[in-house]
Amino acid sequence: MTESNENTPIVDSSETEQESTPHMTTVERAEMLLRQDAAITERVKNGSTLDDAIDPSGKEFGPLGHSEQVQMRVAKRALMLNSGLAPYPVHLDVTATIEEVRAKYDGKLEAGEETEDVVGIAGRVLFLRNAGGLCFVQLAAGDGTKIQGMVSKREIGADSLKQFKQLVDLGDHLYIRGRVIASKTGELSVFATEWAIASKALQPLPALHKELNEDTRTRKPYIGMIADEKIRNMVRNRSKAVASLRRTFDDHDFIEVETPMLQTVHGGAAARPFTTHMNAFDLDLYLRIAPELFLKRCLVGGIDRVFEINRDFRNEGVDATHAPEFTMVEAYQAYGTYDTIGQLVKELVQKTAKDVFGSYKVTLLDGTEYDFGGEWKTMSMYGSLSEALGEEIVPNGGPDNPGTSVEHLGEIADKLGVERDDVENHGKLVEHLWEHFYEDKLYEPTFVRDFPVETSPLVKGHRTKPGVVEKWDLYVRGFELATGYSELNDPVVQRERFVAQAKDALAGDEEACDIDEDFLEALGVGMPPAGGMGMGIDRLLIALTGATIRETITFPLVKPLAL
């Protein structure tokens, strides 16, 4: 089911029960669940046992009410409140983390050995064994580090042990204070002298010994973090990767800035934007597809080395390497070129691999190794396409040097079965043909250089090759990881490029950018020659780990379940 707003109807997703399931708005269902909570609480308050306080059959509140397990946990919460115990206390005397206790005592105690060191620890309950006068509980820290707790009738008394058995469930956050010991089997443990629930979990955990399905992992990533070490590691490795990028930029004297997410003119990339509306100005706005045009304004203003790690939004397809909301790093260096910026990108990627995994050679999720070290290959787009086709493809160098015609390129595309755009030009066809032969086949890190001018409206023309621009795309394991340019800073040529793009947009090209007069005015003030780059953070994690883009994004956007 989905809960998007107060008017969303809630129904059971089971086909066999759909006809008999009542329809509710999200507000109606929330109010019904509150009534169910109150009914359970009232029964407990009036002296009912936990079993008598709940309605396992679901007759009272129907199929959209709490499950039996959730009802039982709600009843335990009510029992705690009724007994003067806080199910969600403000403070507990945590004196050490589970990781710290492990680091200090692991492998240093013999089986049955006890210390007089007293610690207060807390963690999530992942295992419980309530046997007689001695209970065992496994607590896990956020990073998955585990430790055993031992709760004994001899230490805490019969009443406290009874409460422990009655109230504590898998998934609860539990506080234990006691001595550090090794059990008779040699398991590092904390022998409790007191305990308390730190946070009562009302929703049960999935079976932790089974692999999570993709739907649970993407729709409830917090469950994935609890259940799957790989998911927790991805979150931590992503953080390490971003920190590494920032350190490398800092080493090269780059300054980090923030640019607008809401923009009056979308630009900086070829992509279909998301639109929104600002009520205060009665103004339609675009969600940022790239920060490029604002970062270049910084170059105009005298910030000679600038970068941003930014959230971008592109209203386009979703697959293993594309997501509508993603994180990208862009950087611009005054008096750099696409050659110097290529060296910077290589350093950024290699240092990230080293900082996160300790080596240029990383192990992917499928167990294979990938090496980011050594020299990286380079190839020319036009040269490699000509080689693949067995005929020379000539760039469109202008009216006096039109190059290979659109008609001939279209014939080649049709013969090869290459998909064509509604709005076509020489450059688009060249790129589509090149992708047909090479895109998913470039396994080693490879810079593909010198692109058609038609598809790169913000890039400086090549110094010696008419019709192409100084742009490279970096390919890794068959997908594009990063792109780099010698940046266009001639306002007259930039206006020509914008006009051509605007005409494409009027002809139906939804990815073409509009004319940004404010940016043209900024260029007119004078932007120094510069090299620029862009790289997806999500794609960097894909390259380093072998994961899909959904697995690298902590909270991926997923389509709501059908009602």
Coordinates of C-alpha atoms in Angstrom, one line a residue:
M1 CA 0.0 0.0 0.0
T2 CA 1.0 3.6 -0.3
E3 CA 0.5 6.6 2.0
S4 CA 1.2 9.7 0.1
N5 CA -1.4 12.2 1.3
E6 CA -4.6 12.4 3.3
N7 CA -6.8 11.6 0.3
T8 CA -4.9 8.4 -0.8
P9 CA -7.1 5.4 -0.5
I10 CA -5.6 2.5 1.5
V11 CA -6.5 -1.0 0.5
D12 CA -5.0 -4.4 1.1
S13 CA -2.7 -5.5 -1.8
S14 CA -3.9 -9.1 -1.7
E15 CA -5.9 -9.9 -4.8
T16 CA -8.0 -12.6 -2.9
E17 CA -9.1 -10.2 -0.2
Q18 CA -9.3 -6.9 -2.2
E19 CA -13.1 -7.0 -2.6
S20 CA -13.7 -7.4 1.1
T21 CA -11.1 -4.9 2.2
P22 CA -12.4 -1.5 3.3
H23 CA -11.1 1.6 1.5
M24 CA -9.6 4.3 3.8
T25 CA -7.7 7.5 3.3
T26 CA -4.3 7.7 5.0
V27 CA -5.8 10.0 7.7
E28 CA -8.7 7.5 8.3
R29 CA -6.3 4.6 8.7
A30 CA -3.9 6.6 11.0
E31 CA -6.9 7.5 13.2
M32 CA -8.0 3.9 13.2
L33 CA -4.5 2.7 14.3
L34 CA -4.5 5.2 17.1
R35 CA -7.9 3.8 18.3
Q36 CA -6.4 0.3 18.2
D37 CA -3.4 1.5 20.2
A38 CA -5.7 3.2 22.7
A39 CA -7.9 0.0 23.0
I40 CA -4.9 -2.2 23.7
T41 CA -3.5 0.4 26.2
E42 CA -6.8 0.6 28.0
R43 CA -7.1 -3.2 28.4
V44 CA -3.6 -3.4 29.9
K45 CA -4.4 -0.5 32.2
N46 CA -7.5 -2.5 33.4
G47 CA -5.4 -5.5 34.3
S48 CA -5.6 -7.7 31.1
T49 CA -2.7 -10.0 30.4
L50 CA -0.7 -9.3 27.2
D51 CA -2.5 -12.1 25.4
D52 CA -5.9 -10.9 26.4
A53 CA -5.1 -7.3 25.5
I54 CA -4.7 -8.0 21.8
D55 CA -7.0 -9.2 19.0
P56 CA -5.1 -11.9 17.0
S57 CA -8.0 -12.5 14.7
G58 CA -8.1 -8.9 13.5
K59 CA -11.9 -8.9 13.8
E60 CA -12.1 -5.7 15.8
F61 CA -10.1 -3.4 13.4
G62 CA -10.0 -5.4 10.3
P63 CA -7.2 -6.3 7.8
L64 CA -5.8 -2.7 7.8
G65 CA -5.2 -2.8 11.5
H66 CA -1.9 -3.8 13.3
S67 CA -0.7 -7.3 12.8
E68 CA -0.7 -9.6 15.8
Q69 CA 3.0 -9.1 16.4
V70 CA 2.7 -5.3 16.3
Q71 CA -0.3 -5.5 18.7
M72 CA 1.7 -7.6 21.2
R73 CA 4.6 -5.0 21.1
V74 CA 2.1 -2.2 21.6
A75 CA 0.7 -4.1 24.6
K76 CA 4.3 -4.4 26.0
R77 CA 4.8 -0.7 25.5
A78 CA 1.6 -0.1 27.4
L79 CA 2.6 -2.5 30.2
M80 CA 5.9 -0.6 30.6
L81 CA 4.1 2.7 30.9
N82 CA 1.7 1.2 33.4
S83 CA 4.6 -0.1 35.4
G84 CA 6.4 3.2 35.5
L85 CA 9.1 2.1 33.0
A86 CA 10.0 4.4 30.1
P87 CA 9.9 2.6 26.8
Y88 CA 11.8 5.5 25.2
P89 CA 14.0 7.0 28.0
V90 CA 15.8 10.3 27.4
H91 CA 19.1 9.2 28.9
L92 CA 21.0 6.0 29.8
D93 CA 24.4 5.8 31.4
V94 CA 26.3 4.4 28.3
T95 CA 29.9 4.4 29.3
A96 CA 31.4 2.4 26.3
T97 CA 30.4 1.4 22.8
I98 CA 30.2 -2.2 21.8
E99 CA 33.1 -1.6 19.4
E100 CA 35.3 -0.2 22.3
V101 CA 34.6 -3.2 24.5
R102 CA 35.4 -5.6 21.7
A103 CA 38.6 -3.8 20.9
K104 CA 39.8 -3.8 24.5
Y105 CA 38.9 -7.4 25.5
D106 CA 38.7 -9.5 22.3
G107 CA 41.0 -12.5 22.6
K108 CA 42.3 -11.4 26.0
L109 CA 40.1 -13.4 28.3
E110 CA 40.1 -17.2 28.8
A111 CA 36.8 -19.1 28.9
G112 CA 35.1 -18.5 32.2
E113 CA 37.4 -15.6 33.1
E114 CA 35.8 -12.6 34.8
T115 CA 37.0 -9.0 35.2
E116 CA 35.9 -6.3 37.7
D117 CA 35.6 -3.8 34.9
V118 CA 32.0 -2.4 34.7
V119 CA 30.6 -1.0 31.5
G120 CA 27.3 0.4 30.4
I121 CA 26.6 -0.6 26.8
A122 CA 23.6 -0.4 24.4
G123 CA 22.7 -2.0 21.1
R124 CA 19.9 -3.6 19.1
V125 CA 18.7 -7.1 20.2
L126 CA 19.4 -9.6 17.4
F127 CA 19.2 -12.8 19.4
L128 CA 17.4 -13.9 22.6
R129 CA 17.5 -17.1 24.6
N130 CA 15.3 -17.0 27.7
A131 CA 16.2 -20.2 29.5
G132 CA 15.5 -20.6 33.2
G133 CA 17.4 -18.4 35.5
L134 CA 19.9 -17.2 32.9
C135 CA 19.1 -15.4 29.7
F136 CA 21.4 -14.7 26.8
V137 CA 21.0 -11.7 24.5
Q138 CA 23.1 -10.6 21.5
L139 CA 23.4 -6.9 21.1
A140 CA 24.6 -5.2 17.9
A141 CA 26.1 -1.8 17.4
G142 CA 25.2 0.3 14.3
D143 CA 28.2 -1.0 12.4
G144 CA 27.2 -4.6 13.1
T145 CA 29.7 -5.3 15.9
K146 CA 28.1 -7.7 18.3
I147 CA 28.5 -8.7 21.9
Q148 CA 26.7 -11.1 24.2
G149 CA 24.8 -9.9 27.3
M150 CA 24.0 -12.3 30.1
V151 CA 21.0 -11.6 32.4
S152 CA 20.9 -13.7 35.5
K153 CA 18.3 -14.1 38.2
R154 CA 21.1 -14.2 40.8
E155 CA 22.4 -10.8 39.7
I156 CA 19.2 -8.8 39.0
G157 CA 16.5 -10.7 41.0
A158 CA 13.4 -12.7 40.1
D159 CA 11.1 -9.8 39.4
S160 CA 13.6 -8.0 37.1
L161 CA 14.3 -11.2 35.2
K162 CA 10.6 -11.9 34.8
Q163 CA 10.2 -8.4 33.3
F164 CA 13.1 -9.0 31.0
K165 CA 11.6 -12.2 29.6
Q166 CA 8.2 -10.5 29.3
L167 CA 9.1 -7.2 27.7
V168 CA 12.3 -7.6 25.6
D169 CA 11.8 -8.5 21.9
L170 CA 14.1 -8.9 18.9
G171 CA 14.8 -5.5 17.4
D172 CA 14.6 -3.5 20.7
H173 CA 17.4 -1.3 21.6
L174 CA 18.6 -2.6 25.0
Y175 CA 20.9 -1.1 27.7
I176 CA 22.9 -3.4 29.9
R177 CA 25.3 -2.4 32.7
G178 CA 27.6 -5.0 34.2
R179 CA 31.0 -6.7 34.4
V180 CA 33.0 -7.7 31.3
I181 CA 33.5 -11.5 31.4
A182 CA 34.1 -14.4 29.1
S183 CA 31.3 -17.1 29.2
K184 CA 32.1 -20.7 29.8
T185 CA 32.3 -21.2 26.1
G186 CA 34.7 -18.3 25.8
E187 CA 32.2 -15.7 24.4
L188 CA 33.0 -12.1 25.3
S189 CA 30.0 -10.9 27.4
V190 CA 28.7 -8.3 29.7
F191 CA 27.2 -9.9 32.9
A192 CA 24.3 -7.6 33.7
T193 CA 23.6 -6.0 37.1
E194 CA 20.9 -3.8 35.5
W195 CA 19.1 -3.5 32.2
A196 CA 16.6 -1.2 30.5
I197 CA 14.9 -0.9 27.2
A198 CA 16.4 2.0 25.4
S199 CA 13.9 2.1 22.6
K200 CA 10.9 -0.3 22.2
A201 CA 10.6 -1.6 18.6
L202 CA 7.0 -2.0 17.6
Q203 CA 7.7 -3.4 14.2
P204 CA 9.3 -6.8 14.1
L205 CA 12.5 -7.4 12.1
P206 CA 12.6 -9.7 9.1
A207 CA 14.3 -13.1 9.4
L208 CA 18.0 -12.0 9.6
H209 CA 19.3 -15.3 8.4
K210 CA 17.6 -14.9 5.0
E211 CA 18.7 -12.5 2.3
L212 CA 16.5 -9.5 1.8
N213 CA 14.5 -9.2 -1.3
E214 CA 15.1 -6.2 -3.6
D215 CA 11.8 -4.7 -2.8
T216 CA 12.4 -4.6 1.0
R217 CA 16.0 -3.3 0.4
T218 CA 14.9 -0.4 -1.7
R219 CA 11.6 0.5 0.0
K220 CA 12.9 0.1 3.5
P221 CA 16.6 0.7 3.4
Y222 CA 16.8 1.1 7.2
I223 CA 15.9 -2.6 7.4
G224 CA 18.6 -3.4 4.9
M225 CA 21.1 -1.5 7.0
I226 CA 20.2 -3.6 10.0
A227 CA 20.1 -7.0 8.2
D228 CA 22.9 -6.7 5.6
E229 CA 26.5 -5.8 6.3
K230 CA 27.0 -5.0 2.6
I231 CA 24.4 -2.3 2.7
R232 CA 25.9 -0.8 5.9
N233 CA 29.3 -0.9 4.2
M234 CA 28.0 0.9 1.1
V235 CA 26.7 3.8 3.3
R236 CA 30.1 4.1 5.0
N237 CA 32.1 3.6 1.9
R238 CA 30.1 6.3 0.1
S239 CA 30.9 8.7 3.0
K240 CA 34.6 7.8 2.8
A241 CA 34.6 8.4 -1.0
V242 CA 33.1 11.9 -0.6
A243 CA 35.6 12.7 2.1
S244 CA 38.4 11.5 -0.1
L245 CA 37.2 13.7 -3.0
R246 CA 37.1 16.8 -0.7
R247 CA 40.6 16.1 0.6
T248 CA 42.0 15.8 -3.0
F249 CA 40.3 19.0 -4.0
D250 CA 41.7 20.7 -0.9
D251 CA 45.2 19.5 -1.8
H252 CA 44.9 21.3 -5.1
D253 CA 43.5 24.5 -3.5
F254 CA 40.0 24.2 -4.8
I255 CA 37.2 26.0 -2.9
E256 CA 33.8 24.3 -2.3
V257 CA 30.7 26.4 -3.0
E258 CA 27.0 25.8 -3.1
T259 CA 24.8 26.8 -6.1
P260 CA 21.0 27.0 -6.5
M261 CA 18.9 23.9 -6.9
L262 CA 15.9 26.0 -8.0
Q263 CA 16.7 27.7 -11.3
T264 CA 14.8 30.0 -13.7
V265 CA 16.7 28.6 -16.7
H266 CA 17.8 24.9 -16.9
G267 CA 21.2 24.3 -18.3
G268 CA 24.7 22.9 -17.9
A269 CA 23.7 19.5 -19.4
A270 CA 21.6 17.9 -22.0
A271 CA 18.7 16.5 -19.9
R272 CA 15.0 16.8 -19.4
P273 CA 14.3 18.8 -16.3
F274 CA 11.8 18.5 -13.5
T275 CA 9.6 21.6 -13.2
T276 CA 8.0 23.2 -10.1
H277 CA 6.2 26.4 -9.2
M278 CA 7.1 29.1 -6.7
N279 CA 3.9 30.6 -5.3
A280 CA 5.5 33.7 -3.8
F281 CA 6.8 34.9 -7.2
D282 CA 4.1 33.1 -9.3
L283 CA 7.1 31.7 -11.2
D284 CA 7.8 28.3 -12.8
L285 CA 11.2 26.9 -11.9
Y286 CA 13.4 24.0 -12.8
L287 CA 15.2 21.6 -10.5
R288 CA 18.9 21.7 -11.2
I289 CA 20.2 19.3 -13.8
A290 CA 23.8 20.5 -13.3
P291 CA 25.6 23.3 -11.5
E292 CA 27.9 24.1 -14.4
L293 CA 26.7 27.6 -15.3
F294 CA 26.8 28.9 -11.7
L295 CA 30.2 27.4 -11.0
K296 CA 31.5 29.2 -14.2
R297 CA 30.1 32.4 -12.8
C298 CA 32.5 31.8 -9.8
L299 CA 35.4 31.7 -12.3
V300 CA 34.2 35.1 -13.6
G301 CA 34.2 36.4 -10.1
G302 CA 37.8 35.4 -9.4
I303 CA 37.3 32.0 -7.7
D304 CA 39.9 30.3 -9.9
R305 CA 39.5 26.7 -8.6
V306 CA 36.0 25.8 -7.6
F307 CA 34.0 22.6 -7.0
E308 CA 30.6 21.5 -5.7
I309 CA 29.3 18.1 -4.6
N310 CA 25.7 18.6 -5.5
R311 CA 22.3 16.9 -5.9
D312 CA 20.9 17.0 -9.4
F313 CA 17.5 16.0 -10.8
R314 CA 16.9 14.7 -14.4
N315 CA 13.5 13.6 -15.6
E316 CA 14.6 10.7 -17.6
G317 CA 14.9 6.9 -17.6
V318 CA 15.9 4.7 -14.7
D319 CA 18.3 1.8 -15.1
A320 CA 21.4 0.2 -13.5
T321 CA 23.4 3.4 -14.0
H322 CA 20.7 6.2 -14.1
A323 CA 18.5 7.6 -11.3
P324 CA 16.2 10.7 -11.4
E325 CA 17.9 12.2 -8.3
F326 CA 21.6 11.7 -8.0
T327 CA 24.8 13.2 -6.6
M328 CA 27.5 14.7 -8.8
V329 CA 30.8 16.5 -8.3
E330 CA 31.7 19.3 -10.7
A331 CA 34.9 21.3 -10.7
Y332 CA 36.5 24.1 -12.8
Q333 CA 40.1 25.2 -12.9
A334 CA 41.1 28.5 -14.4
Y335 CA 43.9 28.2 -17.0
G336 CA 43.4 24.4 -17.1
T337 CA 42.4 22.4 -20.2
Y338 CA 40.7 19.0 -20.8
D339 CA 44.2 17.5 -20.5
T340 CA 45.0 18.9 -17.1
I341 CA 41.5 18.2 -15.8
G342 CA 41.8 14.6 -17.0
Q343 CA 44.9 14.2 -14.8
L344 CA 42.9 15.6 -11.9
V345 CA 40.1 13.2 -12.4
K346 CA 42.5 10.2 -12.6
E347 CA 44.0 11.3 -9.3
L348 CA 40.5 11.8 -7.7
V349 CA 39.4 8.3 -8.7
Q350 CA 42.7 6.6 -7.7
K351 CA 42.9 8.3 -4.4
T352 CA 39.3 7.5 -3.6
A353 CA 40.0 3.8 -4.4
K354 CA 43.1 3.9 -2.1
D355 CA 41.3 5.8 0.7
V356 CA 38.2 3.6 0.7
F357 CA 39.7 0.2 -0.1
G358 CA 43.4 0.6 0.6
S359 CA 44.5 -0.1 -2.9
Y360 CA 44.1 0.9 -6.6
K361 CA 43.0 -2.7 -7.1
V362 CA 39.4 -3.3 -5.8
T363 CA 37.3 -6.4 -5.3
L364 CA 33.8 -6.1 -6.9
L365 CA 30.7 -7.6 -5.5
D366 CA 30.9 -10.5 -7.9
G367 CA 34.4 -11.4 -6.5
T368 CA 36.4 -10.2 -9.5
E369 CA 39.1 -7.6 -9.2
Y370 CA 39.4 -4.3 -11.0
D371 CA 42.6 -2.3 -11.3
F372 CA 42.5 1.5 -11.4
G373 CA 46.2 1.8 -11.3
G374 CA 48.7 2.3 -14.1
E375 CA 48.3 4.4 -17.2
W376 CA 44.8 4.8 -18.6
K377 CA 43.9 4.3 -22.3
T378 CA 42.8 7.1 -24.6
M379 CA 40.9 6.9 -27.9
S380 CA 39.4 9.4 -30.4
M381 CA 35.6 9.2 -31.0
Y382 CA 35.9 9.9 -34.7
G383 CA 39.0 7.8 -35.3
S384 CA 37.6 4.8 -33.4
L385 CA 34.2 5.1 -35.2
S386 CA 35.9 5.3 -38.6
E387 CA 37.8 2.2 -37.8
A388 CA 34.7 0.3 -36.7
L389 CA 32.8 1.3 -39.8
G390 CA 35.7 0.8 -42.2
E391 CA 35.2 4.3 -43.7
E392 CA 36.2 7.7 -42.6
I393 CA 33.6 9.7 -40.7
V394 CA 34.5 13.4 -41.0
P395 CA 33.4 16.0 -38.5
N396 CA 31.0 18.8 -39.5
G397 CA 33.4 21.7 -39.8
G398 CA 30.9 24.3 -41.0
P399 CA 29.4 25.4 -44.3
D400 CA 32.6 25.1 -46.2
N401 CA 33.5 21.7 -44.6
P402 CA 30.2 19.9 -43.8
G403 CA 31.8 16.5 -43.2
T404 CA 29.9 13.3 -43.4
S405 CA 26.2 14.1 -44.1
V406 CA 23.3 13.6 -41.8
E407 CA 21.6 11.5 -44.5
H408 CA 24.6 9.1 -44.9
L409 CA 25.0 8.8 -41.1
G410 CA 21.2 8.0 -40.9
E411 CA 21.5 5.3 -43.6
I412 CA 24.4 3.7 -41.6
A413 CA 22.3 3.9 -38.4
D414 CA 19.3 2.3 -40.1
K415 CA 21.5 -0.5 -41.6
L416 CA 22.9 -1.3 -38.1
G417 CA 19.5 -1.0 -36.3
V418 CA 20.7 1.9 -34.2
E419 CA 18.0 3.9 -32.4
R420 CA 17.5 7.4 -33.8
D421 CA 16.2 10.6 -32.2
D422 CA 13.2 12.6 -33.3
V423 CA 15.4 15.7 -33.6
E424 CA 18.7 14.7 -35.3
N425 CA 21.9 16.3 -36.3
H426 CA 25.4 15.1 -37.3
G427 CA 26.7 15.0 -33.8
K428 CA 23.9 13.0 -32.3
L429 CA 24.1 10.4 -35.0
V430 CA 27.9 10.1 -34.6
E431 CA 27.5 9.6 -30.8
H432 CA 24.8 7.0 -31.3
L433 CA 26.9 5.1 -33.8
W434 CA 29.9 5.2 -31.6
E435 CA 27.9 4.0 -28.6
H436 CA 26.6 1.1 -30.7
F437 CA 30.2 -0.2 -31.3
Y438 CA 32.0 0.8 -28.1
E439 CA 29.9 2.0 -25.1
D440 CA 29.5 -1.2 -23.2
K441 CA 32.8 -2.7 -24.4
L442 CA 35.3 -0.3 -22.8
Y443 CA 36.3 -2.3 -19.7
E444 CA 39.6 -0.7 -18.7
P445 CA 39.6 3.0 -17.7
T446 CA 39.5 4.8 -21.0
F447 CA 39.3 8.5 -22.0
V448 CA 37.2 8.9 -25.2
R449 CA 38.2 12.2 -26.7
D450 CA 37.1 14.9 -29.1
F451 CA 33.3 15.0 -29.5
P452 CA 31.0 16.5 -32.1
V453 CA 30.4 20.2 -31.6
E454 CA 26.6 19.8 -32.0
T455 CA 26.3 17.8 -28.7
S456 CA 28.6 19.9 -26.6
P457 CA 27.3 23.5 -26.5
L458 CA 29.4 24.5 -23.5
V459 CA 32.7 23.2 -24.7
K460 CA 35.6 25.0 -26.5
G461 CA 36.3 24.1 -30.1
H462 CA 39.3 21.9 -30.7
R463 CA 42.6 23.7 -31.3
T464 CA 43.4 21.9 -34.5
K465 CA 40.3 19.8 -35.5
P466 CA 37.3 21.7 -37.0
G467 CA 33.9 20.4 -36.0
V468 CA 35.0 18.8 -32.8
V469 CA 35.3 20.1 -29.2
E470 CA 37.9 19.5 -26.5
K471 CA 35.8 17.0 -24.5
W472 CA 36.5 13.6 -23.1
D473 CA 34.3 11.0 -21.5
L474 CA 35.8 8.5 -19.1
Y475 CA 34.6 5.0 -19.4
V476 CA 35.0 2.3 -16.8
R477 CA 33.7 -1.3 -17.0
G478 CA 31.4 -0.4 -19.9
F479 CA 29.8 2.8 -18.6
E480 CA 30.5 6.5 -18.5
L481 CA 32.0 7.6 -15.2
A482 CA 33.0 11.2 -15.8
T483 CA 33.3 13.9 -18.4
G484 CA 35.8 16.7 -18.9
Y485 CA 36.2 19.8 -21.1
S486 CA 38.2 22.7 -22.2
E487 CA 35.5 25.2 -21.3
L488 CA 34.0 27.6 -23.8
N489 CA 34.5 31.2 -22.7
D490 CA 33.8 33.2 -25.8
P491 CA 30.4 34.8 -25.2
V492 CA 29.6 35.3 -29.0
V493 CA 30.2 31.6 -29.8
Q494 CA 28.3 30.6 -26.6
R495 CA 25.3 32.6 -27.8
E496 CA 25.5 30.9 -31.2
R497 CA 25.5 27.5 -29.4
F498 CA 22.6 28.5 -27.2
V499 CA 20.6 29.6 -30.1
A500 CA 21.2 26.3 -31.9
Q501 CA 20.1 24.5 -28.8
A502 CA 17.0 26.6 -28.4
K503 CA 16.0 25.9 -32.0
D504 CA 16.4 22.1 -31.3
A505 CA 14.1 22.6 -28.2
L506 CA 11.5 24.3 -30.3
A507 CA 11.7 21.4 -32.8
G508 CA 10.9 19.0 -30.0
D509 CA 14.2 18.1 -28.3
E510 CA 13.3 18.0 -24.6
E511 CA 16.9 17.7 -23.6
A512 CA 18.2 20.8 -25.3
C513 CA 19.1 23.7 -23.0
D514 CA 17.6 27.2 -23.2
I515 CA 19.3 30.6 -23.7
D516 CA 20.6 31.9 -20.4
E517 CA 21.2 35.6 -20.9
D518 CA 22.5 36.2 -17.4
F519 CA 25.2 33.6 -18.0
L520 CA 26.1 35.2 -21.3
E521 CA 26.3 38.5 -19.6
A522 CA 28.7 36.9 -17.0
L523 CA 30.8 35.5 -19.8
G524 CA 30.9 39.0 -21.3
V525 CA 32.5 40.3 -18.1
G526 CA 35.3 37.8 -18.8
M527 CA 35.9 34.2 -17.8
P528 CA 39.5 32.9 -17.9
P529 CA 40.4 29.9 -20.0
A530 CA 39.5 26.8 -17.9
G531 CA 39.2 23.1 -17.7
G532 CA 36.1 21.5 -16.1
M533 CA 34.8 18.1 -15.1
G534 CA 31.7 16.3 -13.8
M535 CA 31.5 12.9 -12.2
G536 CA 28.6 11.1 -10.6
I537 CA 29.2 10.0 -7.0
D538 CA 26.8 7.2 -7.4
R539 CA 28.6 6.0 -10.5
L540 CA 31.9 6.3 -8.8
L541 CA 30.6 3.8 -6.2
I542 CA 29.3 1.6 -9.0
A543 CA 32.8 1.6 -10.5
L544 CA 34.5 0.9 -7.2
T545 CA 32.1 -1.8 -6.0
G546 CA 30.3 -3.4 -8.9
A547 CA 26.9 -2.4 -7.4
T548 CA 23.9 -1.0 -9.2
I549 CA 23.0 2.6 -8.8
R550 CA 20.1 1.7 -6.5
E551 CA 22.5 -0.1 -4.2
T552 CA 24.8 2.9 -4.0
I553 CA 22.0 5.4 -3.1
T554 CA 21.1 5.2 0.5
F555 CA 17.4 6.1 -0.1
P556 CA 16.6 5.5 -3.7
L557 CA 13.4 6.8 -5.3
V558 CA 11.0 3.9 -6.0
K559 CA 7.7 3.8 -7.6
P560 CA 4.8 3.5 -5.0
L561 CA 3.1 0.2 -4.8
A562 CA -0.1 -0.1 -6.8
L563 CA -3.3 0.5 -4.9

